[in-house]
Amino acid sequence: MDALDAVLLARLQFAFTIGVHIVFPAFTIGLASYLAVLEGLWLWTGDDRYIDGFRYWLKIFALTFGMGVVSGIVMTYQFGTNWSVFSDKAGPVVGPLMGYEVLSAFFLEAGFLGIMLFGMKKVGRGLHFAATLIVAAGTLFSAFWILSVNSWMQTPAGHGIDAAGRFVPEDWWAIVFNPSFPYRLVHMVLAAYLSTAFIVGAVGAFHLLREHTNGAARIMFSNAMWMAALVAPLQLVAGDLHGLNTLEHQPAKIAAIEGHWESRAGAPLYLFGLPDMQAERTDYALAVPHLGSLILTHEWEGEVPGLSDFAAEDRPYAPLIFWTFRMMVGIGLAMIAVGLWSLWLRWKGRLYDDRRLLRTVLLMGPAGLVALLAGWITTEAGRQPWTVYGLLRTVDSASPIAAPAVASSLAVLVVVYVVVFGAGIYYLLHMMGIRPHHGEEGPHRGTPVRSAGITPEASLAERGATP
Amino acid sequence: MTGFAFDLPTVWALLVAFAVLTYVLLDGFDLGVGLLFPWIGDGEERDLAMNSIAPVWDGNETWLVLGGGGLFAVFPLAFAIVMPALYAPLIAMLTGLIFRGVAFEFRWRGERGRPWWDRGFFLGSLAATLAQGIALGALVQGIEVEGRAYAGGWWDWATPFSLLTAIALVVGYALLGATWLVMKTEGRLHDRALAAARPLAFATLASIAAVSAWTAFLDPVYMQRWLAWPALLYSAPMPIATGLAGWLLIQGLAAGRDVRPFLAAQSIFVLCFVGLGIGFYPYILPHDVTIHDAAAPDSSLIFLLVGAAVLIPLILAYTAHAYWVFRGKVDPRAGYH
């Protein structure tokens, strides 16, 4: 029992630290691309409102990037502290992939962030735009490696197992591009874009509610609504394809998400229900006939799996992921609705005038991040009881560390994270509360910014040139 | 394997050791500035001390992640044994580094929070340094291994020896910080740092002597390694070279030189690191797990080596460039704020 508690605490610790961490890189990925779009539009149209928006979000980007780096350092070490058996066994496969993530992130920090943040006057517009594009590509490259690691744990491929029980890489191409990787990468990048769009949209809406004619706020709001109208439906398609892939490779996860116990043809979709792991049934189910099969197999009478097909010790915990999945999908559908609403108002020429839409979008500011977290809980808790799916159990992956040690480190991390990232989020919200204005300035020169990178001389070099 | 030069685990051991040494040399002095913070006058002096490390500290910490990430990627067995063995010190180090990292940025965001973030900067630096010193001591005294896992308890790292190494590292980093400030600043901060550097220099040399002597008696294997042929060729000049560096350091401080004390202090760290390396080799965890035991299969080592061979020289070049750009004294008026 004691060992189980230590494992559960280690899982909670991982869930907590990665849950805090993922918010920052997701926002960073989306914002980096958005900044590239804003700068591109500015260069193309010469409209200064775009560069005002660029400089406004650049300051927020700098702080977000810094917090992503800080919270990420803990993650690497946690593989060793709490999951040492996993590190020993899976290290030869996942270690080098994460090594590439670290190297590419630092390469970026070293070279291009400083230019992007502070170097506009120094290097000229063209080169500066190139730096912005490279930073945006670099954040995607980081995501590429990390999602490859995660996907390999979900759908392992390209490896052998040696005498010591270690996973040994045999075909790196098959490891990196494992079966669930392309779907997960697309789904996650779109999620990062949508999360960012709704934050940008909420900030735009907030300032439009106070100053109806604010140019930069209008651009933010309009861009965000285009994203909701175009990318949210695209995400629905990507999510559907990802679901089909999961059905193929991790049917137990799908059964738990659906709350299905018996495999059957023409299965219903439960809109509501309380899966009961002991009684092996889903109580208070509100069912739509055949819809489950239709969604999962794209056929009216399609065969879908049930949890009873799997041994009790191989089942993920359905009561959790049944609901996190519905939360994610519900928010996704709400995003599509907002997108359609905005299209209608845009067509009527009243996009900025309807205060109900502005208020709704303001309320939905954190919705994307909530959906993203719910989605990650679904896929990660749905991977249980395995760390490497079907091959290495979670209980066999943990460190030989007693529960009190894991509990105290969890407590310490919670306190530190609340203070540090609480302050960071406070500073971020404070920056978002400042009204965007014409002649917006970039990040305050001369203020140490972590994300100024490991060669931030650009931040100082330019100061001499400005009054 | 066609010989030493192409033995991948050895190549990677040298790379990881290089990353760790670079980390100690670089982050050592900026952690040291944090350790000295309570003795640096409030206001302008603290701002100046911060400004002297602001452009470089993030890059310095990069090497810790390269070292830790490298260990995971290429020596997963060593990573899997060391991390649980050093559980509490590692958590302390990480939280310390988090606090200190954000304190750097947050202290400029408002007058009200500044005293608190300054305290966080000192305490974070102290926690990180103590934890690193304890980790060093715990590694040297040996970690209990059974099969492929750590077999000790979660307080095994706490011994009188690891306490000594922790204090020694605090003294040593403080010396690096003080000599850095001597080199990079002028005026009252410079004088204060110079006054602190002298006793710290003596304390550092005394700590090195104490740790070395204790290590030799801790495990006879260390003594054998240091005195074995041909290692003796390298280990015998070590105390002499360290003594010489110590003399240059103390003499440089007495003569009021700016750069020499810092370089001499850095050389002392390099010499100690090399001495440690001779005591360790060919083990990665003395004296249980060798470099070859711990290494991932060659397919893993080659895969990452390709990227490292391209990117590490680039990162080094950027880093050198940053230090070159910021050479000389920090101008109190033109620094950060």
PDB file of N, CA and C in Angstrom, chain A residues 157-233:
ATOM      1  N   ALA A 157       7.232   2.531 -30.691  1.00  0.00           N
ATOM      2  CA  ALA A 157       7.612   1.866 -31.946  1.00  0.00           C
ATOM      3  C   ALA A 157       9.097   2.069 -32.179  1.00  0.00           C
ATOM      4  N   GLY A 158       9.677   1.240 -33.025  1.00  0.00           N
ATOM      5  CA  GLY A 158      11.063   1.430 -33.460  1.00  0.00           C
ATOM      6  C   GLY A 158      12.119   1.042 -32.448  1.00  0.00           C
ATOM      7  N   HIS A 159      11.752   0.298 -31.411  1.00  0.00           N
ATOM      8  CA  HIS A 159      12.713  -0.032 -30.363  1.00  0.00           C
ATOM      9  C   HIS A 159      12.813  -1.546 -30.212  1.00  0.00           C
ATOM     10  N   GLY A 160      13.884  -2.009 -29.536  1.00  0.00           N
ATOM     11  CA  GLY A 160      13.978  -3.383 -29.068  1.00  0.00           C
ATOM     12  C   GLY A 160      14.093  -3.355 -27.554  1.00  0.00           C
ATOM     13  N   ILE A 161      14.125  -4.512 -26.941  1.00  0.00           N
ATOM     14  CA  ILE A 161      14.293  -4.565 -25.487  1.00  0.00           C
ATOM     15  C   ILE A 161      15.489  -5.461 -25.189  1.00  0.00           C
ATOM     16  N   ASP A 162      16.471  -4.928 -24.443  1.00  0.00           N
ATOM     17  CA  ASP A 162      17.693  -5.709 -24.219  1.00  0.00           C
ATOM     18  C   ASP A 162      17.598  -6.543 -22.941  1.00  0.00           C
ATOM     19  N   ALA A 163      18.694  -7.225 -22.603  1.00  0.00           N
ATOM     20  CA  ALA A 163      18.686  -8.174 -21.492  1.00  0.00           C
ATOM     21  C   ALA A 163      18.374  -7.498 -20.159  1.00  0.00           C
ATOM     22  N   ALA A 164      18.781  -6.237 -20.017  1.00  0.00           N
ATOM     23  CA  ALA A 164      18.537  -5.523 -18.764  1.00  0.00           C
ATOM     24  C   ALA A 164      17.114  -4.960 -18.708  1.00  0.00           C
ATOM     25  N   GLY A 165      16.305  -5.239 -19.736  1.00  0.00           N
ATOM     26  CA  GLY A 165      14.944  -4.719 -19.775  1.00  0.00           C
ATOM     27  C   GLY A 165      14.868  -3.286 -20.264  1.00  0.00           C
ATOM     28  N   ARG A 166      15.967  -2.800 -20.878  1.00  0.00           N
ATOM     29  CA  ARG A 166      15.965  -1.432 -21.381  1.00  0.00           C
ATOM     30  C   ARG A 166      15.365  -1.370 -22.785  1.00  0.00           C
ATOM     31  N   PHE A 167      14.705  -0.250 -23.088  1.00  0.00           N
ATOM     32  CA  PHE A 167      14.251  -0.014 -24.454  1.00  0.00           C
ATOM     33  C   PHE A 167      15.446   0.504 -25.245  1.00  0.00           C
ATOM     34  N   VAL A 168      15.785  -0.189 -26.307  1.00  0.00           N
ATOM     35  CA  VAL A 168      16.970   0.163 -27.079  1.00  0.00           C
ATOM     36  C   VAL A 168      16.535   0.660 -28.452  1.00  0.00           C
ATOM     37  N   PRO A 169      16.975   1.853 -28.828  1.00  0.00           N
ATOM     38  CA  PRO A 169      16.556   2.379 -30.130  1.00  0.00           C
ATOM     39  C   PRO A 169      17.093   1.527 -31.281  1.00  0.00           C
ATOM     40  N   GLU A 170      16.205   1.200 -32.217  1.00  0.00           N
ATOM     41  CA  GLU A 170      16.637   0.448 -33.392  1.00  0.00           C
ATOM     42  C   GLU A 170      16.423   1.245 -34.667  1.00  0.00           C
ATOM     43  N   ASP A 171      15.318   1.990 -34.685  1.00  0.00           N
ATOM     44  CA  ASP A 171      15.003   2.760 -35.886  1.00  0.00           C
ATOM     45  C   ASP A 171      14.510   4.139 -35.429  1.00  0.00           C
ATOM     46  N   TRP A 172      15.408   5.124 -35.479  1.00  0.00           N
ATOM     47  CA  TRP A 172      15.048   6.441 -34.945  1.00  0.00           C
ATOM     48  C   TRP A 172      13.888   7.065 -35.707  1.00  0.00           C
ATOM     49  N   TRP A 173      13.829   6.829 -37.004  1.00  0.00           N
ATOM     50  CA  TRP A 173      12.730   7.398 -37.792  1.00  0.00           C
ATOM     51  C   TRP A 173      11.391   6.889 -37.260  1.00  0.00           C
ATOM     52  N   ALA A 174      11.338   5.557 -37.000  1.00  0.00           N
ATOM     53  CA  ALA A 174      10.091   4.969 -36.489  1.00  0.00           C
ATOM     54  C   ALA A 174       9.796   5.445 -35.069  1.00  0.00           C
ATOM     55  N   ILE A 175      10.843   5.720 -34.296  1.00  0.00           N
ATOM     56  CA  ILE A 175      10.629   6.209 -32.928  1.00  0.00           C
ATOM     57  C   ILE A 175      10.046   7.617 -32.965  1.00  0.00           C
ATOM     58  N   VAL A 176      10.716   8.496 -33.727  1.00  0.00           N
ATOM     59  CA  VAL A 176      10.277   9.896 -33.760  1.00  0.00           C
ATOM     60  C   VAL A 176       8.873   9.999 -34.357  1.00  0.00           C
ATOM     61  N   PHE A 177       8.679   9.335 -35.505  1.00  0.00           N
ATOM     62  CA  PHE A 177       7.368   9.413 -36.168  1.00  0.00           C
ATOM     63  C   PHE A 177       6.541   8.177 -35.818  1.00  0.00           C
ATOM     64  N   ASN A 178       6.343   7.974 -34.513  1.00  0.00           N
ATOM     65  CA  ASN A 178       5.550   6.829 -34.064  1.00  0.00           C
ATOM     66  C   ASN A 178       4.077   7.059 -34.413  1.00  0.00           C
ATOM     67  N   PRO A 179       3.240   6.014 -34.324  1.00  0.00           N
ATOM     68  CA  PRO A 179       1.895   6.099 -34.916  1.00  0.00           C
ATOM     69  C   PRO A 179       1.014   7.262 -34.445  1.00  0.00           C
ATOM     70  N   SER A 180       1.107   7.667 -33.170  1.00  0.00           N
ATOM     71  CA  SER A 180       0.180   8.730 -32.739  1.00  0.00           C
ATOM     72  C   SER A 180       0.793  10.123 -32.865  1.00  0.00           C
ATOM     73  N   PHE A 181       2.089  10.200 -33.219  1.00  0.00           N
ATOM     74  CA  PHE A 181       2.785  11.490 -33.187  1.00  0.00           C
ATOM     75  C   PHE A 181       2.193  12.556 -34.118  1.00  0.00           C
ATOM     76  N   PRO A 182       1.962  12.239 -35.399  1.00  0.00           N
ATOM     77  CA  PRO A 182       1.467  13.306 -36.272  1.00  0.00           C
ATOM     78  C   PRO A 182       0.135  13.890 -35.792  1.00  0.00           C
ATOM     79  N   TYR A 183      -0.746  13.012 -35.306  1.00  0.00           N
ATOM     80  CA  TYR A 183      -2.061  13.475 -34.842  1.00  0.00           C
ATOM     81  C   TYR A 183      -1.917  14.355 -33.605  1.00  0.00           C
ATOM     82  N   ARG A 184      -1.065  13.879 -32.672  1.00  0.00           N
ATOM     83  CA  ARG A 184      -0.908  14.625 -31.417  1.00  0.00           C
ATOM     84  C   ARG A 184      -0.260  15.980 -31.678  1.00  0.00           C
ATOM     85  N   LEU A 185       0.728  16.006 -32.576  1.00  0.00           N
ATOM     86  CA  LEU A 185       1.417  17.260 -32.876  1.00  0.00           C
ATOM     87  C   LEU A 185       0.434  18.292 -33.445  1.00  0.00           C
ATOM     88  N   VAL A 186      -0.348  17.867 -34.434  1.00  0.00           N
ATOM     89  CA  VAL A 186      -1.307  18.793 -35.056  1.00  0.00           C
ATOM     90  C   VAL A 186      -2.332  19.256 -34.022  1.00  0.00           C
ATOM     91  N   HIS A 187      -2.876  18.315 -33.264  1.00  0.00           N
ATOM     92  CA  HIS A 187      -3.905  18.636 -32.281  1.00  0.00           C
ATOM     93  C   HIS A 187      -3.366  19.621 -31.242  1.00  0.00           C
ATOM     94  N   MET A 188      -2.145  19.411 -30.793  1.00  0.00           N
ATOM     95  CA  MET A 188      -1.558  20.268 -29.756  1.00  0.00           C
ATOM     96  C   MET A 188      -1.218  21.651 -30.305  1.00  0.00           C
ATOM     97  N   VAL A 189      -0.649  21.702 -31.512  1.00  0.00           N
ATOM     98  CA  VAL A 189      -0.290  23.015 -32.059  1.00  0.00           C
ATOM     99  C   VAL A 189      -1.553  23.841 -32.303  1.00  0.00           C
ATOM    100  N   LEU A 190      -2.600  23.195 -32.837  1.00  0.00           N
ATOM    101  CA  LEU A 190      -3.859  23.930 -33.018  1.00  0.00           C
ATOM    102  C   LEU A 190      -4.411  24.379 -31.670  1.00  0.00           C
ATOM    103  N   ALA A 191      -4.284  23.523 -30.650  1.00  0.00           N
ATOM    104  CA  ALA A 191      -4.767  23.895 -29.319  1.00  0.00           C
ATOM    105  C   ALA A 191      -3.995  25.103 -28.788  1.00  0.00           C
ATOM    106  N   ALA A 192      -2.687  25.113 -29.026  1.00  0.00           N
ATOM    107  CA  ALA A 192      -1.878  26.254 -28.581  1.00  0.00           C
ATOM    108  C   ALA A 192      -2.326  27.524 -29.308  1.00  0.00           C
ATOM    109  N   TYR A 193      -2.595  27.397 -30.617  1.00  0.00           N
ATOM    110  CA  TYR A 193      -3.046  28.560 -31.387  1.00  0.00           C
ATOM    111  C   TYR A 193      -4.400  29.062 -30.884  1.00  0.00           C
ATOM    112  N   LEU A 194      -5.324  28.131 -30.641  1.00  0.00           N
ATOM    113  CA  LEU A 194      -6.654  28.540 -30.190  1.00  0.00           C
ATOM    114  C   LEU A 194      -6.604  29.156 -28.791  1.00  0.00           C
ATOM    115  N   SER A 195      -5.802  28.541 -27.909  1.00  0.00           N
ATOM    116  CA  SER A 195      -5.681  29.094 -26.548  1.00  0.00           C
ATOM    117  C   SER A 195      -5.177  30.525 -26.616  1.00  0.00           C
ATOM    118  N   THR A 196      -4.155  30.727 -27.449  1.00  0.00           N
ATOM    119  CA  THR A 196      -3.592  32.070 -27.593  1.00  0.00           C
ATOM    120  C   THR A 196      -4.619  33.019 -28.199  1.00  0.00           C
ATOM    121  N   ALA A 197      -5.336  32.527 -29.215  1.00  0.00           N
ATOM    122  CA  ALA A 197      -6.330  33.376 -29.877  1.00  0.00           C
ATOM    123  C   ALA A 197      -7.368  33.864 -28.868  1.00  0.00           C
ATOM    124  N   PHE A 198      -7.801  32.983 -27.978  1.00  0.00           N
ATOM    125  CA  PHE A 198      -8.835  33.409 -27.046  1.00  0.00           C
ATOM    126  C   PHE A 198      -8.285  34.341 -25.966  1.00  0.00           C
ATOM    127  N   ILE A 199      -7.011  34.214 -25.627  1.00  0.00           N
ATOM    128  CA  ILE A 199      -6.422  35.188 -24.700  1.00  0.00           C
ATOM    129  C   ILE A 199      -6.304  36.547 -25.400  1.00  0.00           C
ATOM    130  N   VAL A 200      -5.787  36.517 -26.627  1.00  0.00           N
ATOM    131  CA  VAL A 200      -5.655  37.771 -27.388  1.00  0.00           C
ATOM    132  C   VAL A 200      -7.033  38.400 -27.590  1.00  0.00           C
ATOM    133  N   GLY A 201      -8.019  37.565 -27.935  1.00  0.00           N
ATOM    134  CA  GLY A 201      -9.378  38.063 -28.154  1.00  0.00           C
ATOM    135  C   GLY A 201      -9.952  38.677 -26.890  1.00  0.00           C
ATOM    136  N   ALA A 202      -9.705  38.038 -25.746  1.00  0.00           N
ATOM    137  CA  ALA A 202     -10.238  38.550 -24.485  1.00  0.00           C
ATOM    138  C   ALA A 202      -9.604  39.892 -24.127  1.00  0.00           C
ATOM    139  N   VAL A 203      -8.297  40.017 -24.376  1.00  0.00           N
ATOM    140  CA  VAL A 203      -7.626  41.291 -24.091  1.00  0.00           C
ATOM    141  C   VAL A 203      -8.177  42.378 -25.021  1.00  0.00           C
ATOM    142  N   GLY A 204      -8.353  42.012 -26.298  1.00  0.00           N
ATOM    143  CA  GLY A 204      -8.950  42.965 -27.236  1.00  0.00           C
ATOM    144  C   GLY A 204     -10.351  43.357 -26.785  1.00  0.00           C
ATOM    145  N   ALA A 205     -11.156  42.377 -26.400  1.00  0.00           N
ATOM    146  CA  ALA A 205     -12.536  42.652 -25.972  1.00  0.00           C
ATOM    147  C   ALA A 205     -12.549  43.539 -24.737  1.00  0.00           C
ATOM    148  N   PHE A 206     -11.646  43.246 -23.787  1.00  0.00           N
ATOM    149  CA  PHE A 206     -11.562  44.026 -22.548  1.00  0.00           C
ATOM    150  C   PHE A 206     -11.337  45.504 -22.862  1.00  0.00           C
ATOM    151  N   HIS A 207     -10.402  45.774 -23.762  1.00  0.00           N
ATOM    152  CA  HIS A 207     -10.091  47.176 -24.066  1.00  0.00           C
ATOM    153  C   HIS A 207     -11.153  47.807 -24.965  1.00  0.00           C
ATOM    154  N   LEU A 208     -11.808  46.999 -25.811  1.00  0.00           N
ATOM    155  CA  LEU A 208     -12.885  47.545 -26.641  1.00  0.00           C
ATOM    156  C   LEU A 208     -14.097  47.911 -25.790  1.00  0.00           C
ATOM    157  N   LEU A 209     -14.338  47.140 -24.740  1.00  0.00           N
ATOM    158  CA  LEU A 209     -15.459  47.458 -23.852  1.00  0.00           C
ATOM    159  C   LEU A 209     -15.235  48.802 -23.166  1.00  0.00           C
ATOM    160  N   ARG A 210     -13.969  49.185 -23.001  1.00  0.00           N
ATOM    161  CA  ARG A 210     -13.663  50.452 -22.341  1.00  0.00           C
ATOM    162  C   ARG A 210     -13.412  51.568 -23.353  1.00  0.00           C
ATOM    163  N   GLU A 211     -12.856  51.227 -24.490  1.00  0.00           N
ATOM    164  CA  GLU A 211     -12.584  52.252 -25.504  1.00  0.00           C
ATOM    165  C   GLU A 211     -12.914  51.654 -26.866  1.00  0.00           C
ATOM    166  N   HIS A 212     -14.091  52.002 -27.337  1.00  0.00           N
ATOM    167  CA  HIS A 212     -14.674  51.324 -28.477  1.00  0.00           C
ATOM    168  C   HIS A 212     -13.859  51.464 -29.764  1.00  0.00           C
ATOM    169  N   THR A 213     -13.047  52.514 -29.844  1.00  0.00           N
ATOM    170  CA  THR A 213     -12.356  52.805 -31.107  1.00  0.00           C
ATOM    171  C   THR A 213     -10.881  52.432 -31.087  1.00  0.00           C
ATOM    172  N   ASN A 214     -10.430  51.795 -30.020  1.00  0.00           N
ATOM    173  CA  ASN A 214      -8.997  51.480 -29.909  1.00  0.00           C
ATOM    174  C   ASN A 214      -8.535  50.603 -31.074  1.00  0.00           C
ATOM    175  N   GLY A 215      -7.644  51.153 -31.891  1.00  0.00           N
ATOM    176  CA  GLY A 215      -7.245  50.476 -33.131  1.00  0.00           C
ATOM    177  C   GLY A 215      -6.555  49.147 -32.902  1.00  0.00           C
ATOM    178  N   ALA A 216      -5.558  49.145 -32.005  1.00  0.00           N
ATOM    179  CA  ALA A 216      -4.805  47.912 -31.770  1.00  0.00           C
ATOM    180  C   ALA A 216      -5.726  46.849 -31.172  1.00  0.00           C
ATOM    181  N   ALA A 217      -6.649  47.271 -30.279  1.00  0.00           N
ATOM    182  CA  ALA A 217      -7.574  46.319 -29.658  1.00  0.00           C
ATOM    183  C   ALA A 217      -8.500  45.722 -30.716  1.00  0.00           C
ATOM    184  N   ARG A 218      -8.908  46.547 -31.693  1.00  0.00           N
ATOM    185  CA  ARG A 218      -9.770  46.035 -32.768  1.00  0.00           C
ATOM    186  C   ARG A 218      -9.058  44.968 -33.578  1.00  0.00           C
ATOM    187  N   ILE A 219      -7.786  45.227 -33.855  1.00  0.00           N
ATOM    188  CA  ILE A 219      -7.031  44.240 -34.628  1.00  0.00           C
ATOM    189  C   ILE A 219      -6.919  42.931 -33.855  1.00  0.00           C
ATOM    190  N   MET A 220      -6.591  43.035 -32.555  1.00  0.00           N
ATOM    191  CA  MET A 220      -6.498  41.820 -31.742  1.00  0.00           C
ATOM    192  C   MET A 220      -7.810  41.046 -31.785  1.00  0.00           C
ATOM    193  N   PHE A 221      -8.900  41.763 -31.573  1.00  0.00           N
ATOM    194  CA  PHE A 221     -10.194  41.096 -31.480  1.00  0.00           C
ATOM    195  C   PHE A 221     -10.562  40.448 -32.816  1.00  0.00           C
ATOM    196  N   SER A 222     -10.345  41.203 -33.870  1.00  0.00           N
ATOM    197  CA  SER A 222     -10.698  40.691 -35.204  1.00  0.00           C
ATOM    198  C   SER A 222      -9.859  39.456 -35.550  1.00  0.00           C
ATOM    199  N   ASN A 223      -8.543  39.540 -35.303  1.00  0.00           N
ATOM    200  CA  ASN A 223      -7.683  38.385 -35.592  1.00  0.00           C
ATOM    201  C   ASN A 223      -8.131  37.164 -34.801  1.00  0.00           C
ATOM    202  N   ALA A 224      -8.425  37.378 -33.515  1.00  0.00           N
ATOM    203  CA  ALA A 224      -8.816  36.256 -32.657  1.00  0.00           C
ATOM    204  C   ALA A 224     -10.102  35.627 -33.172  1.00  0.00           C
ATOM    205  N   MET A 225     -11.041  36.459 -33.659  1.00  0.00           N
ATOM    206  CA  MET A 225     -12.310  35.912 -34.132  1.00  0.00           C
ATOM    207  C   MET A 225     -12.143  35.150 -35.448  1.00  0.00           C
ATOM    208  N   TRP A 226     -11.199  35.609 -36.268  1.00  0.00           N
ATOM    209  CA  TRP A 226     -10.893  34.809 -37.466  1.00  0.00           C
ATOM    210  C   TRP A 226     -10.389  33.427 -37.061  1.00  0.00           C
ATOM    211  N   MET A 227      -9.516  33.403 -36.036  1.00  0.00           N
ATOM    212  CA  MET A 227      -8.984  32.122 -35.570  1.00  0.00           C
ATOM    213  C   MET A 227     -10.106  31.234 -35.059  1.00  0.00           C
ATOM    214  N   ALA A 228     -11.039  31.826 -34.291  1.00  0.00           N
ATOM    215  CA  ALA A 228     -12.147  31.031 -33.760  1.00  0.00           C
ATOM    216  C   ALA A 228     -12.991  30.476 -34.897  1.00  0.00           C
ATOM    217  N   ALA A 229     -13.212  31.316 -35.914  1.00  0.00           N
ATOM    218  CA  ALA A 229     -14.087  30.891 -37.015  1.00  0.00           C
ATOM    219  C   ALA A 229     -13.418  29.835 -37.891  1.00  0.00           C
ATOM    220  N   LEU A 230     -12.092  29.941 -38.083  1.00  0.00           N
ATOM    221  CA  LEU A 230     -11.421  29.038 -39.024  1.00  0.00           C
ATOM    222  C   LEU A 230     -10.740  27.862 -38.332  1.00  0.00           C
ATOM    223  N   VAL A 231     -10.032  28.135 -37.234  1.00  0.00           N
ATOM    224  CA  VAL A 231      -9.214  27.083 -36.634  1.00  0.00           C
ATOM    225  C   VAL A 231     -10.019  26.188 -35.695  1.00  0.00           C
ATOM    226  N   ALA A 232     -11.024  26.742 -35.023  1.00  0.00           N
ATOM    227  CA  ALA A 232     -11.804  25.901 -34.106  1.00  0.00           C
ATOM    228  C   ALA A 232     -12.482  24.740 -34.847  1.00  0.00           C
ATOM    229  N   PRO A 233     -13.125  24.978 -36.011  1.00  0.00           N
ATOM    230  CA  PRO A 233     -13.683  23.824 -36.749  1.00  0.00           C
ATOM    231  C   PRO A 233     -12.587  22.862 -37.227  1.00  0.00           C
TER     232      PRO A 233
END
